[in-house]
Short mmCIF file of C-alpha atoms in Angstrom, two decimals:
data_model
loop_
_atom_site.label_atom_id
_atom_site.label_comp_id
_atom_site.label_asym_id
_atom_site.label_seq_id
_atom_site.Cartn_x
_atom_site.Cartn_y
_atom_site.Cartn_z
CA VAL A 1 37.47 33.72 101.90
CA HIS A 2 35.75 31.44 104.31
CA MET A 3 34.58 28.17 102.74
CA SER A 4 31.89 26.34 104.67
CA SER A 5 32.25 22.54 104.71
CA PRO A 6 29.32 20.60 103.22
CA GLU A 7 26.72 19.19 105.53
CA PRO A 8 27.16 15.44 106.14
CA ILE A 9 23.68 14.73 104.76
CA SER A 10 24.20 16.68 101.54
CA LEU A 11 27.63 15.09 101.08
CA GLY A 12 26.07 11.65 101.56
CA LEU A 13 23.37 12.47 99.00
CA ALA A 14 25.99 13.69 96.53
CA ILE A 15 27.99 10.44 96.87
CA ALA A 16 24.82 8.33 96.56
CA GLY A 17 23.82 10.33 93.49
CA ALA A 18 27.22 9.81 91.87
CA ALA A 19 27.07 6.07 92.61
CA ALA A 20 23.55 5.86 91.20
CA SER A 21 24.52 7.67 88.00
CA ALA A 22 27.57 5.39 87.64
CA LEU A 23 25.32 2.33 88.08
CA THR A 24 22.85 3.77 85.58
CA GLY A 25 25.76 4.24 83.18
CA ILE A 26 26.80 0.61 83.61
CA ILE A 27 23.24 -0.65 83.12
CA SER A 28 22.89 1.60 80.06
CA TYR A 29 25.80 -0.26 78.46
CA PRO A 30 24.91 -3.97 78.60
CA ARG A 31 28.45 -5.10 77.70
CA LEU A 32 29.89 -3.18 80.61
CA TYR A 33 27.19 -4.47 82.95
CA CYS A 34 27.78 -8.04 81.76
CA TYR A 35 31.48 -7.64 82.50
CA PHE A 36 30.63 -7.42 86.19
CA ARG A 37 27.54 -9.64 86.28
CA GLU A 38 26.70 -12.78 84.36
CA CYS A 39 24.14 -12.11 81.63
CA CYS A 40 21.92 -14.37 79.57
CA LEU A 41 23.93 -15.22 76.45
CA HIS A 42 27.11 -13.66 77.82
CA ARG A 43 29.25 -14.18 74.72
CA HIS A 44 28.59 -12.95 71.23
CA ASP A 45 27.37 -15.82 69.04
CA ARG A 46 30.42 -15.78 66.74
CA ARG A 47 32.82 -15.76 69.66
CA ALA A 48 30.96 -18.68 71.24
CA ALA A 49 31.28 -20.77 68.06
CA ALA A 50 34.99 -19.91 67.73
CA ALA A 51 35.66 -20.81 71.39
CA LEU A 52 33.83 -24.12 70.91
CA GLN A 53 35.86 -25.02 67.81
CA GLU A 54 39.15 -24.15 69.50
CA SER A 55 38.42 -26.17 72.66
CA LEU A 56 37.29 -29.26 70.75
CA ASP A 57 40.35 -29.12 68.47
CA GLU A 58 42.70 -28.90 71.45
CA LYS A 59 41.09 -31.23 73.97
CA LEU A 60 38.89 -33.84 72.27
CA PHE A 61 40.60 -36.89 70.77
CA GLY A 62 39.46 -39.56 68.33
CA GLN A 63 36.04 -38.02 67.74
CA HIS A 64 36.11 -36.45 64.27
CA LEU A 65 32.33 -36.82 63.86
CA VAL A 66 31.62 -35.13 67.19
CA SER A 67 33.86 -32.13 66.50
CA LYS A 68 32.39 -31.62 63.04
CA VAL A 69 28.72 -32.04 63.92
CA VAL A 70 28.66 -30.26 67.30
CA VAL A 71 30.45 -27.16 65.98
CA LYS A 72 28.27 -27.03 62.86
CA ALA A 73 25.04 -27.55 64.81
CA VAL A 74 25.81 -25.08 67.62
CA ARG A 75 27.27 -22.41 65.32
CA GLY A 76 24.31 -22.63 62.92
CA PHE A 77 21.84 -22.44 65.78
CA LEU A 78 23.49 -19.50 67.57
CA ASN A 79 23.70 -17.53 64.31
CA ASN A 80 20.10 -18.25 63.34
CA THR A 81 18.01 -15.28 64.44
CA ASN A 82 14.80 -17.03 63.42
CA ALA A 83 15.11 -20.61 64.76
CA LYS A 84 11.87 -22.57 64.49
CA LYS A 85 12.61 -24.84 67.46
CA PRO A 86 15.23 -25.29 70.23
CA LEU A 87 18.44 -27.14 69.42
CA ALA A 88 18.37 -30.77 70.64
CA LEU A 89 21.54 -32.89 70.54
CA SER A 90 21.75 -36.49 71.73
CA LEU A 91 25.28 -37.73 72.50
CA HIS A 92 25.85 -41.50 72.54
CA GLY A 93 28.79 -43.76 73.34
CA TRP A 94 30.65 -45.75 75.97
CA THR A 95 31.81 -44.28 79.26
CA GLY A 96 34.95 -42.15 79.02
CA THR A 97 34.62 -41.30 75.33
CA GLY A 98 33.95 -37.59 75.99
CA LYS A 99 30.17 -36.99 76.24
CA ASN A 100 30.26 -35.07 79.54
CA PHE A 101 33.42 -33.33 78.41
CA VAL A 102 31.75 -32.05 75.21
CA SER A 103 28.63 -30.84 77.05
CA LYS A 104 30.98 -28.98 79.44
CA ILE A 105 32.82 -27.37 76.51
CA VAL A 106 29.53 -26.33 74.87
CA ALA A 107 28.45 -24.71 78.16
CA GLU A 108 31.80 -22.90 78.52
CA SER A 109 31.70 -21.63 74.93
CA ILE A 110 28.33 -19.94 75.52
CA TYR A 111 28.69 -18.93 79.17
CA LYS A 112 31.92 -17.87 80.82
CA ARG A 113 31.09 -19.80 84.00
CA GLY A 114 30.27 -22.95 82.04
CA LEU A 115 28.50 -25.59 84.11
CA GLN A 116 28.49 -23.18 87.08
CA SER A 117 26.42 -20.64 85.14
CA LYS A 118 22.94 -19.94 86.46
CA TYR A 119 21.71 -20.36 82.87
CA VAL A 120 23.08 -23.92 82.53
CA HIS A 121 21.03 -26.69 84.16
CA GLN A 122 22.17 -30.28 84.62
CA PHE A 123 19.94 -33.24 85.40
CA VAL A 124 21.35 -36.65 86.34
CA ALA A 125 18.75 -39.42 86.02
CA THR A 126 19.81 -41.47 89.07
CA LEU A 127 20.15 -38.37 91.25
CA HIS A 128 17.18 -36.21 90.24
CA PHE A 129 14.68 -38.87 89.10
CA PRO A 130 15.48 -42.02 91.12
CA HIS A 131 12.03 -43.48 91.85
CA ALA A 132 9.76 -45.00 89.19
CA HIS A 133 6.67 -44.45 91.36
CA SER A 134 7.30 -40.68 91.42
CA ILE A 135 7.39 -40.26 87.64
CA ASN A 136 4.30 -38.00 87.48
CA LEU A 137 5.76 -35.73 90.14
CA TYR A 138 9.06 -35.59 88.21
CA LYS A 139 7.19 -34.67 85.02
CA ASP A 140 5.52 -31.71 86.73
CA GLN A 141 8.79 -30.58 88.35
CA LEU A 142 10.70 -30.86 85.09
CA GLN A 143 8.14 -28.83 83.16
CA SER A 144 8.04 -26.13 85.86
CA TRP A 145 11.85 -25.96 86.02
CA ILE A 146 12.27 -25.58 82.25
CA ARG A 147 9.39 -23.10 81.94
CA GLY A 148 10.70 -20.97 84.80
CA ASN A 149 14.29 -20.88 83.60
CA VAL A 150 13.53 -20.17 79.93
CA SER A 151 11.24 -17.33 81.08
CA ILE A 152 14.28 -15.80 82.82
CA CYS A 153 16.78 -16.57 80.03
CA PRO A 154 15.64 -17.68 76.55
CA ARG A 155 19.14 -19.03 75.82
CA SER A 156 19.07 -21.54 78.68
CA LEU A 157 21.09 -24.74 78.30
CA PHE A 158 19.69 -28.01 79.71
CA ILE A 159 21.87 -31.12 80.01
CA PHE A 160 20.29 -34.50 80.75
CA ASP A 161 22.87 -37.09 81.83
CA GLU A 162 22.37 -40.87 82.14
CA MET A 163 19.46 -40.95 79.70
CA ASP A 164 19.96 -44.73 79.56
CA LYS A 165 19.01 -44.89 83.26
CA MET A 166 16.00 -42.56 83.05
CA HIS A 167 12.53 -44.07 83.51
CA ALA A 168 10.82 -44.50 80.15
CA GLY A 169 8.15 -41.86 79.48
CA LEU A 170 9.60 -39.17 81.74
CA ILE A 171 11.50 -37.30 79.03
CA ASP A 172 8.36 -37.13 76.88
CA SER A 173 7.03 -34.54 79.34
CA ILE A 174 9.37 -31.95 77.79
CA LYS A 175 8.14 -32.66 74.25
CA PRO A 176 6.09 -29.40 73.99
CA PHE A 177 9.24 -27.37 74.74
CA LEU A 178 11.21 -29.04 71.92
CA ASP A 179 8.46 -28.75 69.33
CA TYR A 180 7.80 -26.14 66.63
CA TYR A 181 5.69 -23.77 68.75
CA GLU A 182 6.15 -20.03 68.52
CA LEU A 183 4.90 -19.49 72.06
CA LEU A 184 3.66 -21.72 74.89
CA ASP A 185 1.73 -19.76 77.53
CA GLY A 186 3.53 -16.63 76.41
CA VAL A 187 7.03 -18.16 76.51
CA SER A 188 9.23 -18.94 73.48
CA TYR A 189 11.60 -21.91 73.81
CA ARG A 190 13.18 -21.47 70.39
CA GLN A 191 16.53 -20.16 71.65
CA ALA A 192 17.06 -22.89 74.28
CA ILE A 193 19.52 -25.78 73.89
CA PHE A 194 18.92 -29.33 75.11
CA ILE A 195 21.74 -31.91 75.30
CA PHE A 196 21.08 -35.54 76.16
CA LEU A 197 23.88 -37.94 77.19
CA SER A 198 23.54 -41.70 77.01
CA ASN A 199 25.43 -45.00 76.86
CA ALA A 200 22.52 -46.43 74.85
CA GLY A 201 23.51 -47.23 71.28
CA ALA A 202 27.18 -47.72 72.18
CA GLU A 203 27.10 -51.34 70.92
CA LYS A 204 25.80 -50.19 67.54
CA ILE A 205 28.54 -47.54 67.30
CA THR A 206 31.23 -50.13 68.17
CA GLU A 207 29.79 -52.51 65.58
CA VAL A 208 30.19 -49.90 62.82
CA ALA A 209 33.70 -48.91 64.01
CA LEU A 210 34.81 -52.58 64.09
CA ASP A 211 33.42 -53.22 60.60
CA PHE A 212 35.51 -50.36 59.26
CA TRP A 213 38.60 -51.60 61.12
CA ARG A 214 38.18 -55.18 59.88
CA ASN A 215 37.76 -53.95 56.32
CA GLY A 216 41.03 -52.03 56.55
CA ARG A 217 39.42 -48.59 56.62
CA THR A 218 40.34 -45.89 59.12
CA ARG A 219 37.92 -44.57 61.74
CA GLU A 220 38.20 -41.15 60.06
CA ASP A 221 36.45 -42.69 57.02
CA ILE A 222 33.30 -43.16 59.11
CA GLN A 223 30.62 -40.63 58.20
CA LEU A 224 27.61 -39.57 60.25
CA THR A 225 25.35 -41.20 57.64
CA ASP A 226 27.04 -44.57 58.36
CA ILE A 227 25.76 -44.49 61.96
CA GLN A 228 23.05 -41.91 62.65
CA ASN A 229 19.93 -43.74 61.42
CA ALA A 230 20.93 -47.09 62.91
CA LEU A 231 21.78 -45.28 66.16
CA SER A 232 18.41 -43.51 66.49
CA VAL A 233 16.51 -46.76 65.77
CA SER A 234 18.68 -48.66 68.28
CA VAL A 235 18.04 -46.05 71.00
CA PHE A 236 14.30 -45.84 70.23
CA ASN A 237 13.95 -49.63 70.59
CA ASN A 238 16.20 -50.01 73.64
CA LYS A 239 13.96 -50.86 76.61
CA ASN A 240 16.71 -49.81 79.01
CA SER A 241 16.82 -46.31 77.57
CA GLY A 242 14.96 -43.18 78.64
CA PHE A 243 14.28 -42.72 74.92
CA TRP A 244 12.43 -46.05 74.61
CA HIS A 245 9.57 -45.36 72.18
CA SER A 246 9.96 -41.67 72.96
CA THR A 247 7.86 -39.10 71.08
CA LEU A 248 11.01 -36.94 70.91
CA ILE A 249 12.48 -39.46 68.44
CA ASP A 250 9.15 -40.43 66.88
CA ARG A 251 8.39 -36.79 66.01
CA ASN A 252 11.96 -36.08 64.86
CA LEU A 253 12.55 -33.47 67.57
CA ILE A 254 16.15 -34.56 68.20
CA ASP A 255 18.21 -32.64 65.64
CA TYR A 256 21.35 -34.80 65.77
CA PHE A 257 22.23 -38.21 67.19
CA ILE A 258 25.97 -37.85 67.68
CA PRO A 259 28.08 -41.01 68.00
CA PHE A 260 31.18 -41.08 70.21
CA LEU A 261 33.48 -43.76 68.84
CA PRO A 262 35.29 -46.07 71.27
CA LEU A 263 38.83 -44.81 71.96
CA GLU A 264 41.96 -46.61 70.82
CA TYR A 265 45.34 -47.00 72.56
CA ARG A 266 46.76 -43.92 70.79
CA HIS A 267 43.85 -41.77 71.97
CA VAL A 268 44.34 -42.86 75.57
CA LYS A 269 47.97 -41.74 75.30
CA MET A 270 46.79 -38.34 74.03
CA CYS A 271 44.50 -38.01 77.05
CA VAL A 272 47.37 -38.86 79.41
CA ARG A 273 49.69 -36.27 77.83
CA VAL A 274 47.12 -33.48 78.04
CA GLU A 275 46.32 -34.32 81.66
CA ILE A 276 50.03 -34.27 82.63
CA GLU A 277 50.49 -30.91 80.90
CA SER A 278 47.37 -29.46 82.55
CA ARG A 279 48.95 -30.26 85.93
CA GLY A 280 52.09 -28.35 84.98
CA TYR A 281 54.42 -31.34 84.61
CA THR A 282 56.79 -32.32 81.80
CA VAL A 283 55.46 -35.25 79.79
CA ASP A 284 57.31 -38.50 80.48
CA GLU A 285 56.57 -40.85 77.56
CA ASP A 286 57.45 -43.87 79.67
CA ILE A 287 54.69 -43.03 82.15
CA VAL A 288 52.30 -42.22 79.25
CA SER A 289 52.84 -45.72 77.82
CA ARG A 290 52.60 -47.44 81.20
CA ILE A 291 49.24 -45.81 81.98
CA ALA A 292 47.88 -46.62 78.51
CA ASP A 293 49.10 -50.24 78.89
CA GLU A 294 47.25 -50.59 82.21
CA MET A 295 43.88 -49.96 80.56
CA THR A 296 41.80 -52.93 79.50
CA TYR A 297 40.87 -53.20 75.83
CA PHE A 298 38.18 -54.97 73.80
CA PRO A 299 37.22 -57.08 71.86
CA ARG A 300 39.18 -59.75 73.72
CA GLU A 301 41.00 -60.98 70.61
CA GLU A 302 41.88 -57.73 68.84
CA ARG A 303 42.18 -55.49 71.93
CA ILE A 304 41.53 -52.27 69.98
CA TYR A 305 39.29 -50.13 72.17
CA SER A 306 39.70 -48.97 75.77
CA ASP A 307 36.69 -50.18 77.78
CA LYS A 308 36.74 -47.08 79.99
CA GLY A 309 37.89 -44.64 77.34
CA CYS A 310 39.95 -41.99 79.14
CA LYS A 311 37.87 -42.05 82.30
CA THR A 312 40.43 -43.44 84.78
CA VAL A 313 43.45 -41.54 83.42
CA ASP A 314 43.14 -38.95 86.19
CA ALA A 315 43.31 -41.49 89.02
CA LYS A 316 46.16 -43.45 87.42
CA LEU A 317 48.24 -40.27 87.11
CA ASP A 318 47.89 -39.66 90.84
CA TYR A 319 49.62 -42.99 91.38
CA TYR A 320 52.60 -42.19 89.15
CA TYR A 321 53.13 -38.59 90.14
CA ASP A 322 53.42 -37.38 93.69
CA PHE A 323 51.18 -34.39 93.09
#
């Protein structure tokens, strides 16, 4: 029997049709589609909360309040199908205590690509809003950026770094998005997450930590209630803070003020060990101690807290290991 070969055009159409139906099949199953392409709220809410807890337990040191509050706040928010407002967290403490690190972990727990996700947006005050005379322009740009991105993905994550260097009044432009509105011009912001990072209030946090230490109590005895109110008042009244007299604080739109305690010698050693392991090397306790000893500590008399937290651990390791 003579079989005629298919015409090139009909063969091409058949292949295109098969490809189209395969694509339709992928799109019909969101999970499958999201395996190949990043989707808004990529991970299931429960998985996101579990990933967050696991990462904080493994990689964050000396911050019992942070671990407890961040996990509770994020888990509760992600599982709430009827949130009345976006989640707003304000992270405070000295450099190197883990603020950027925690915002990175939150991003990674919700989106596989973390800070590289197209649904995660970072603003750095000195980079994105450098000029005081352009504040009105920045306000318009900020509102447009948030409105546009939440329209595309309701579960957008916005991270504002260096709030202590932001021009006062600028952050108030996002107040409508953080408030209890169901819709603003047809857009709901209730699933979005806002994280603010600041050094403002660090003195107040250290003051509380030192009081506990001087009274013979451990840092783990410190409760959020021992710091939170004093911290929010301190930040609100700090003229060098982007939150100075901010309506976000005045109207109670920040859900949690989260204190990052200054890190002690033992915490610095923990950071060094984890960094060595992450580079695939065997931990040498002699090098761990030498790096921790090189850090400078305060107050001058007691020398309890590292003045840079764990920030320079990375660079110091490069010196000791010929990576």
